[in-house]
Short mmCIF file of C-alpha atoms in Angstrom, two decimals:
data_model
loop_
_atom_site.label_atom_id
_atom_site.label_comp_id
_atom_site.label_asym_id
_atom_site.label_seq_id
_atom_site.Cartn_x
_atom_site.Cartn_y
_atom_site.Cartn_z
CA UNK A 1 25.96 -8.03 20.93
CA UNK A 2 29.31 -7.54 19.06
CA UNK A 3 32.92 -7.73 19.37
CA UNK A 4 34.65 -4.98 17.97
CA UNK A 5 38.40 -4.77 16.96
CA UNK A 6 39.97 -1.78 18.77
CA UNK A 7 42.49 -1.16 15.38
CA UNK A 8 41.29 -1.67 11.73
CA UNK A 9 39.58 -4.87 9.89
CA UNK A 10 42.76 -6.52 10.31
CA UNK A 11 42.47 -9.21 12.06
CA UNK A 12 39.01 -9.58 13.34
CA UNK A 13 36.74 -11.81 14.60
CA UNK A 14 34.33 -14.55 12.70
CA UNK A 15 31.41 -15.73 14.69
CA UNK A 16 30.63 -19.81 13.87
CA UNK A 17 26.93 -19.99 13.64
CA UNK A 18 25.54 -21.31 16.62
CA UNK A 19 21.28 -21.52 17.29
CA UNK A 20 21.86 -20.56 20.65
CA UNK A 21 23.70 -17.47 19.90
CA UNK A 22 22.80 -16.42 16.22
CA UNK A 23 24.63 -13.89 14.30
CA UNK A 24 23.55 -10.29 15.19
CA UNK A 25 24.18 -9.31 11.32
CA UNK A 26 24.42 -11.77 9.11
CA UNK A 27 26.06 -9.65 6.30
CA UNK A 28 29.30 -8.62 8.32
CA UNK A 29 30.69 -11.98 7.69
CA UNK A 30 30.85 -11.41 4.17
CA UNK A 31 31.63 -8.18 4.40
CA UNK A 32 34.48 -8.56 6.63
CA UNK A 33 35.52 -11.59 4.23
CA UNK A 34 36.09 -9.49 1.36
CA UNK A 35 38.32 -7.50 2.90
CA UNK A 36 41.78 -7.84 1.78
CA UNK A 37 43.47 -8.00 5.19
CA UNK A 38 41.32 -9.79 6.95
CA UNK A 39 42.26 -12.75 8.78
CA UNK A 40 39.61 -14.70 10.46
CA UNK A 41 39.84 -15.80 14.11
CA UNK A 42 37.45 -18.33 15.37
CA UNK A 43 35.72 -17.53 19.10
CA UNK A 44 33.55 -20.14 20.56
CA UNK A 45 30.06 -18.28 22.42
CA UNK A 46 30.30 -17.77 25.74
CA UNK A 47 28.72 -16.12 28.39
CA UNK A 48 29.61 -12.71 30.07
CA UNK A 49 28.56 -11.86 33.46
CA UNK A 50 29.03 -8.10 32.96
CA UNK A 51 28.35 -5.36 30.15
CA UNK A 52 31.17 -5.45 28.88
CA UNK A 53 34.49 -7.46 29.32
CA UNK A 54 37.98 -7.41 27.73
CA UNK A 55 39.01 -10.44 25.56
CA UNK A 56 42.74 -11.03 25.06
CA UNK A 57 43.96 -12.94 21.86
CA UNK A 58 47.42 -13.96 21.23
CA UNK A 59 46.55 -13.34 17.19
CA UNK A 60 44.59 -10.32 17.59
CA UNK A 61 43.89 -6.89 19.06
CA UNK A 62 42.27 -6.85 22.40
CA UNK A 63 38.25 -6.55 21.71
CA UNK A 64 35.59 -5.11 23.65
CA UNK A 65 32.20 -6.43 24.02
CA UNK A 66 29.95 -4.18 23.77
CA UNK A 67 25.74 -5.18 24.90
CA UNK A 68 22.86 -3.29 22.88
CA UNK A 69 21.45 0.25 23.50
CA UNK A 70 18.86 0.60 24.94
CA UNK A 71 15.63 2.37 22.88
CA UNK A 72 14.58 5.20 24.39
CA UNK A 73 11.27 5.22 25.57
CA UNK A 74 8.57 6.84 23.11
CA UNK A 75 7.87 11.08 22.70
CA UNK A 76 4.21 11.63 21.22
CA UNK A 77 2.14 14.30 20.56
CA UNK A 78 -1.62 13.69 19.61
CA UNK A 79 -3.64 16.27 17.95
CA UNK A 80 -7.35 16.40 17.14
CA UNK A 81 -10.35 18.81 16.54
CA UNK A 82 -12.97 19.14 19.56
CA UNK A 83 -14.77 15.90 20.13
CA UNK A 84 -12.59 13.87 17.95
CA UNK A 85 -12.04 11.23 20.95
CA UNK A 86 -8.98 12.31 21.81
CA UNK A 87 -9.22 11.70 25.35
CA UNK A 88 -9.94 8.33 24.90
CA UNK A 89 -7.23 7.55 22.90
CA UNK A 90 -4.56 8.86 25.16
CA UNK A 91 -6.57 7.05 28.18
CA UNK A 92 -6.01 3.54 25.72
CA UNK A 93 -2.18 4.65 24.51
CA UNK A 94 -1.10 5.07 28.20
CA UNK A 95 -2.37 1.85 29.55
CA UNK A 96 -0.62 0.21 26.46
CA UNK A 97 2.59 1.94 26.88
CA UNK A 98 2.78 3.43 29.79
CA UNK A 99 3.92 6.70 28.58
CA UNK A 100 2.73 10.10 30.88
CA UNK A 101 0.02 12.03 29.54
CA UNK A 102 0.67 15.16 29.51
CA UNK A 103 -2.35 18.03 28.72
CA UNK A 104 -0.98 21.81 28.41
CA UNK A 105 -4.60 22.81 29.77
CA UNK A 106 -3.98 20.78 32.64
CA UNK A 107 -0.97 21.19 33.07
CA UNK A 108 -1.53 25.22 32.91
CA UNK A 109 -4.56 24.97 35.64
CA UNK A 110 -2.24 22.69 38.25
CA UNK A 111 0.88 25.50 38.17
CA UNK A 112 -1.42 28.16 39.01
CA UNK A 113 -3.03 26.36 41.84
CA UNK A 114 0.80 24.94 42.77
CA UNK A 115 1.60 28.87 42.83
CA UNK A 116 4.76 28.15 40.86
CA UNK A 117 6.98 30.48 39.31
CA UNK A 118 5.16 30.02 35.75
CA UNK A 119 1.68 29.45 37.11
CA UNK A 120 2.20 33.21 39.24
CA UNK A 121 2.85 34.59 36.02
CA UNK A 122 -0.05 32.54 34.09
CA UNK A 123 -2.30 33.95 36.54
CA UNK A 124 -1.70 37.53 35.81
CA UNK A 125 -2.98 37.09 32.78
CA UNK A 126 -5.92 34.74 33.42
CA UNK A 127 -7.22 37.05 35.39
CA UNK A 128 -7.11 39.67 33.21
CA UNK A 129 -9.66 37.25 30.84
CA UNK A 130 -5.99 37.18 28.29
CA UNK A 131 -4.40 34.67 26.58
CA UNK A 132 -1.37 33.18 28.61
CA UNK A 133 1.83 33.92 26.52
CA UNK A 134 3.38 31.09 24.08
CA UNK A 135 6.98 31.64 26.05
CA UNK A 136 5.16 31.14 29.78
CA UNK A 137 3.20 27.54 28.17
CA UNK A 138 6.18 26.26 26.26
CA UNK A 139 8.32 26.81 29.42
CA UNK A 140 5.99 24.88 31.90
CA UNK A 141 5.61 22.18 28.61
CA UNK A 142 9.46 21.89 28.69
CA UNK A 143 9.94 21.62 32.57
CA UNK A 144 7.17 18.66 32.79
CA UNK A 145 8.54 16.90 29.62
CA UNK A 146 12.16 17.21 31.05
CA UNK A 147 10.86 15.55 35.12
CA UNK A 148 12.27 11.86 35.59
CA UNK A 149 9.21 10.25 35.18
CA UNK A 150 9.02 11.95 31.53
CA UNK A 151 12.62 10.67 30.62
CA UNK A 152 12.02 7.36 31.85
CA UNK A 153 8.81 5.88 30.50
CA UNK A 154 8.04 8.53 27.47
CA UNK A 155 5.64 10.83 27.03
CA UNK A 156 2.38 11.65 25.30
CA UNK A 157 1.86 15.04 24.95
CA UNK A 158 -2.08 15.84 24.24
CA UNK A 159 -3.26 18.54 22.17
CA UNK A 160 -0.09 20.68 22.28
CA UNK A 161 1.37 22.49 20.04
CA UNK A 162 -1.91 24.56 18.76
CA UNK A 163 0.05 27.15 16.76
CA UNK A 164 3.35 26.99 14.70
CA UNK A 165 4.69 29.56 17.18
CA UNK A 166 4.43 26.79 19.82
CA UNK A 167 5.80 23.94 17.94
CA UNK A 168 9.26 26.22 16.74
CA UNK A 169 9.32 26.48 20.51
CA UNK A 170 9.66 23.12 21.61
CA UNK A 171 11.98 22.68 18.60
CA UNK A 172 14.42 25.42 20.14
CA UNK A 173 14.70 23.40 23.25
CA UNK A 174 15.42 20.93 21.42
CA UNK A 175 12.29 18.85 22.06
CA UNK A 176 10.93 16.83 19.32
CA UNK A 177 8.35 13.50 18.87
CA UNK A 178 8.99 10.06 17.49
CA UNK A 179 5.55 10.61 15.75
CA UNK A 180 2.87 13.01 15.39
CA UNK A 181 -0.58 11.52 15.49
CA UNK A 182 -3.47 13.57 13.74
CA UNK A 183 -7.30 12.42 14.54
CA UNK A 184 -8.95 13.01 11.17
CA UNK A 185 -12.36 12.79 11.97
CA UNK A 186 -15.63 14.11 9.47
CA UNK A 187 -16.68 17.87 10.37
CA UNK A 188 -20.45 16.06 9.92
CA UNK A 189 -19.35 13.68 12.59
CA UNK A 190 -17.78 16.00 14.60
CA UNK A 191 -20.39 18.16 14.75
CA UNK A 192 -22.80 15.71 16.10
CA UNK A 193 -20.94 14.49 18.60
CA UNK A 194 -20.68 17.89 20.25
CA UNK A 195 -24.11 18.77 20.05
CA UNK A 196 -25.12 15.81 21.67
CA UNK A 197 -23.02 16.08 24.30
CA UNK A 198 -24.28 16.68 27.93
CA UNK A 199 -22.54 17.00 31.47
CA UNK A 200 -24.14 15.22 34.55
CA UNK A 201 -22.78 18.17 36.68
CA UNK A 202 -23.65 16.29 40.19
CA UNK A 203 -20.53 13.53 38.87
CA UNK A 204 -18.46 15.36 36.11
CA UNK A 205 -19.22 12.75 33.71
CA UNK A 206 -20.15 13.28 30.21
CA UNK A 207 -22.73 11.55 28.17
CA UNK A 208 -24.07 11.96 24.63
CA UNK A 209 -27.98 11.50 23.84
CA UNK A 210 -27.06 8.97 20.90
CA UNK A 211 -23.59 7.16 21.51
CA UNK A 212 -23.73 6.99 25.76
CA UNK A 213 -27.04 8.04 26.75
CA UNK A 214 -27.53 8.31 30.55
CA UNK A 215 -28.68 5.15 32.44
CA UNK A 216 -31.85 6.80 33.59
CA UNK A 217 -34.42 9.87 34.15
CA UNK A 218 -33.05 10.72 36.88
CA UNK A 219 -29.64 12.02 35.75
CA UNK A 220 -31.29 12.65 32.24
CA UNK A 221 -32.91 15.44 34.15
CA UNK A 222 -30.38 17.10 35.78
CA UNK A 223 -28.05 17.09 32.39
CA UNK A 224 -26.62 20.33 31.10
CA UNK A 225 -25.41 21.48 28.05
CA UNK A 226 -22.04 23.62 27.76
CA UNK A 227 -22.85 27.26 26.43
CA UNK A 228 -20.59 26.63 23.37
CA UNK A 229 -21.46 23.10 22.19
CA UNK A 230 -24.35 24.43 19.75
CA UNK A 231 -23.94 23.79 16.13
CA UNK A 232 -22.56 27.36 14.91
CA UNK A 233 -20.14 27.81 17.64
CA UNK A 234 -18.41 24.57 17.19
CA UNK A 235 -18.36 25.12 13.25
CA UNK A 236 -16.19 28.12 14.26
CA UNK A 237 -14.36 26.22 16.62
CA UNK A 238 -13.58 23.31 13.86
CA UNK A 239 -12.38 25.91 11.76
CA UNK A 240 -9.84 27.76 14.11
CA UNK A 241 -8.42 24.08 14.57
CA UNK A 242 -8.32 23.42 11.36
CA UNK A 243 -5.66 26.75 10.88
CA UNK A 244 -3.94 25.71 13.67
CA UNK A 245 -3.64 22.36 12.75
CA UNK A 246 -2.05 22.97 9.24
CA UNK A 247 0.86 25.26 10.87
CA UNK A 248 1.72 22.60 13.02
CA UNK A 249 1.64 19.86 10.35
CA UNK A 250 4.43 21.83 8.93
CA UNK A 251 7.04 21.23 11.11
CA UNK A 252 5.79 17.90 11.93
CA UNK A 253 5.17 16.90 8.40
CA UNK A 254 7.92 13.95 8.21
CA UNK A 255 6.57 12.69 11.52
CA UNK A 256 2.77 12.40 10.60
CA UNK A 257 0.65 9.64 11.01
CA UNK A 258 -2.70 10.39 9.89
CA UNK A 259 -5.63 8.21 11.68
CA UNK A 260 -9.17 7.57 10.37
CA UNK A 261 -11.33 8.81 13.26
CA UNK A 262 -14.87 8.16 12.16
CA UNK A 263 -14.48 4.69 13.00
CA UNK A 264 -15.18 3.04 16.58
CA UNK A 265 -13.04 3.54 19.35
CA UNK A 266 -11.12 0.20 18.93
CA UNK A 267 -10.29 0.31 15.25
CA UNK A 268 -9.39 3.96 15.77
CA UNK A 269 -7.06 2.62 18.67
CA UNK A 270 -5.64 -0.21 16.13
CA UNK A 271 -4.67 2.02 13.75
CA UNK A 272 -2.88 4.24 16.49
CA UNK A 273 -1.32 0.93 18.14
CA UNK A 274 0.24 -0.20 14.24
CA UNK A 275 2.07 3.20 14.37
CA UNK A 276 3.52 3.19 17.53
CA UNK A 277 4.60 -0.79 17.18
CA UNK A 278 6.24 0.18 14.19
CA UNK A 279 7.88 3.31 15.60
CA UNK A 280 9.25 0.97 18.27
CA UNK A 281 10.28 -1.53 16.31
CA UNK A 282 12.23 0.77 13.85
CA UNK A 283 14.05 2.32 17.33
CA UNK A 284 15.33 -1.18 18.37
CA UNK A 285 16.66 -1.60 15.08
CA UNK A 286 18.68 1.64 15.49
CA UNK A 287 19.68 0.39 18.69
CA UNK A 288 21.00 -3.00 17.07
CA UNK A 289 22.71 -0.74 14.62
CA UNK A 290 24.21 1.79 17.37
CA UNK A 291 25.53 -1.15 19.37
CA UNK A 292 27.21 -2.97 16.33
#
């Protein structure tokens, strides 16, 4: 927290150093100092019951004290190819920080059933077997980033933008991450974890035959394999990603943290965790800054 003059440098205040209340920057002093018209006032700490209160000086300018901004909560977008572990991530990111997880897939699939405006349109085209339009995604993307719940705690947005199309459109409404967070995970890898995947399709749940094998015969036997998770297809699939991918790097290239995903879930997670730490560190600091 700082007191700032209402006129120029001249006169301001000196904070005494004090362990209980430590100077918020300690190279204003000496900046301040140097000044040619500057004439030092000494104010003993005290407390302030409010946000801000008016301090009257009979050698200085009233002041205004001012308490810290606070950070906004975090915007992130996490990309990766099929069977990357994406999911997982965003399950471990959200539990950390609390942020809403936001899938365009789902998203897409819960207007349509809601019947709303955009999920009316969506359907027209679903049901046609066509792709849903960039404008009608990006506009249900924007209205779920922009709900209260969004704006409050932060978002993670997962697997969205695909296309540089899609990413220009958030930018034009002016939507934008802290950080963009790219699973870079081995097409040998990658491959292997989609063929062994299988679907228990009594519960939903997925297993793999080598990393989470099913607990016994009995669902072993009733596991199924999705039409698409075969070795060629998903080759074609990793490639189409892998286009995608690159256009979107380009407008997020500033923003990119790149994050071994051959490793196990937890060191993959620590690697994720050292960005975002950082990212909210560095936004506290601009907060300091803001307030000062």
């Amino acid at each position: 927290m700082l007191i700032l003059g209402t006129a120029s440098l001249s006169p301001c205040v000196s904070f005494p150093p004090s362990p209980k209340f430590p100077h918020p920057n300690p190279n204003l002093n000496h900046f301040l100092l140097s000044h040619p018209s500057f004439t030092p006032i000494s104010l003993h700490p005290i407390q302030f019951p409010s946000r801000s209160k008016r301090l009257l000086s009979p050698n200085a300018p009233n002041f205004i004290v001012a308490a810290s901004a606070k950070a906004e909560p975090l915007k992130v977008i996490i990309s990766g190819a099929p069977a990357s572990g994406k999911g997982t991530q965003c399950e471990l990111i959200t539990q950390k920080y609390g942020l809403v997880h936001i899938s365009a897939g789902d998203l897409l699939r819960a207007e349509v059933a809601a019947a709303s405006e955009n999920g009316k349109l969506a359907k027209e085209y679903m049901e046609k077997e066509q792709l849903v339009p960039n404008e009608i995604v990006v506009m249900m993307v924007k209205e779920r980033l922009l709900q209260l719940d969004s704006q409050q705690k932060g978002w993670l947005l997962d697997g969205y933008p695909r296309s540089s199309s899609q990413a220009a459109g958030l930018e034009d409404y002016g939507i934008r991450p802290d950080v963009f967070i790219l699973l870079d995970v081995s097409e040998d890898i990658l491959v292997e974890r989609v063929v062994g995947r299988r679907l228990d399709p009594l519960t939903g749940k997925i297993y793999h035959l080598v990393y989470s094998p099913p607990k016994n015969d009995e669902i072993a036997s009733r596991l199924t394999q999705r039409f698409d998770d075969t070795e060629e297809k998903v080759k074609l699939r990793l490639c189409t990603h892998h286009e995608n991918v690159d256009d979107v790097l380009s407008v997020y290239k500033d923003i990119t943290v790149k994050v071994n995903g051959n490793l196990t879930k937890e060191n993959v997670f620590a690697q994720i965790d050292a960005a975002l730490t950082h990212v909210v560190e560095q936004r506290k600091m601009n907060s300091r800054s803001v307030a000062a």
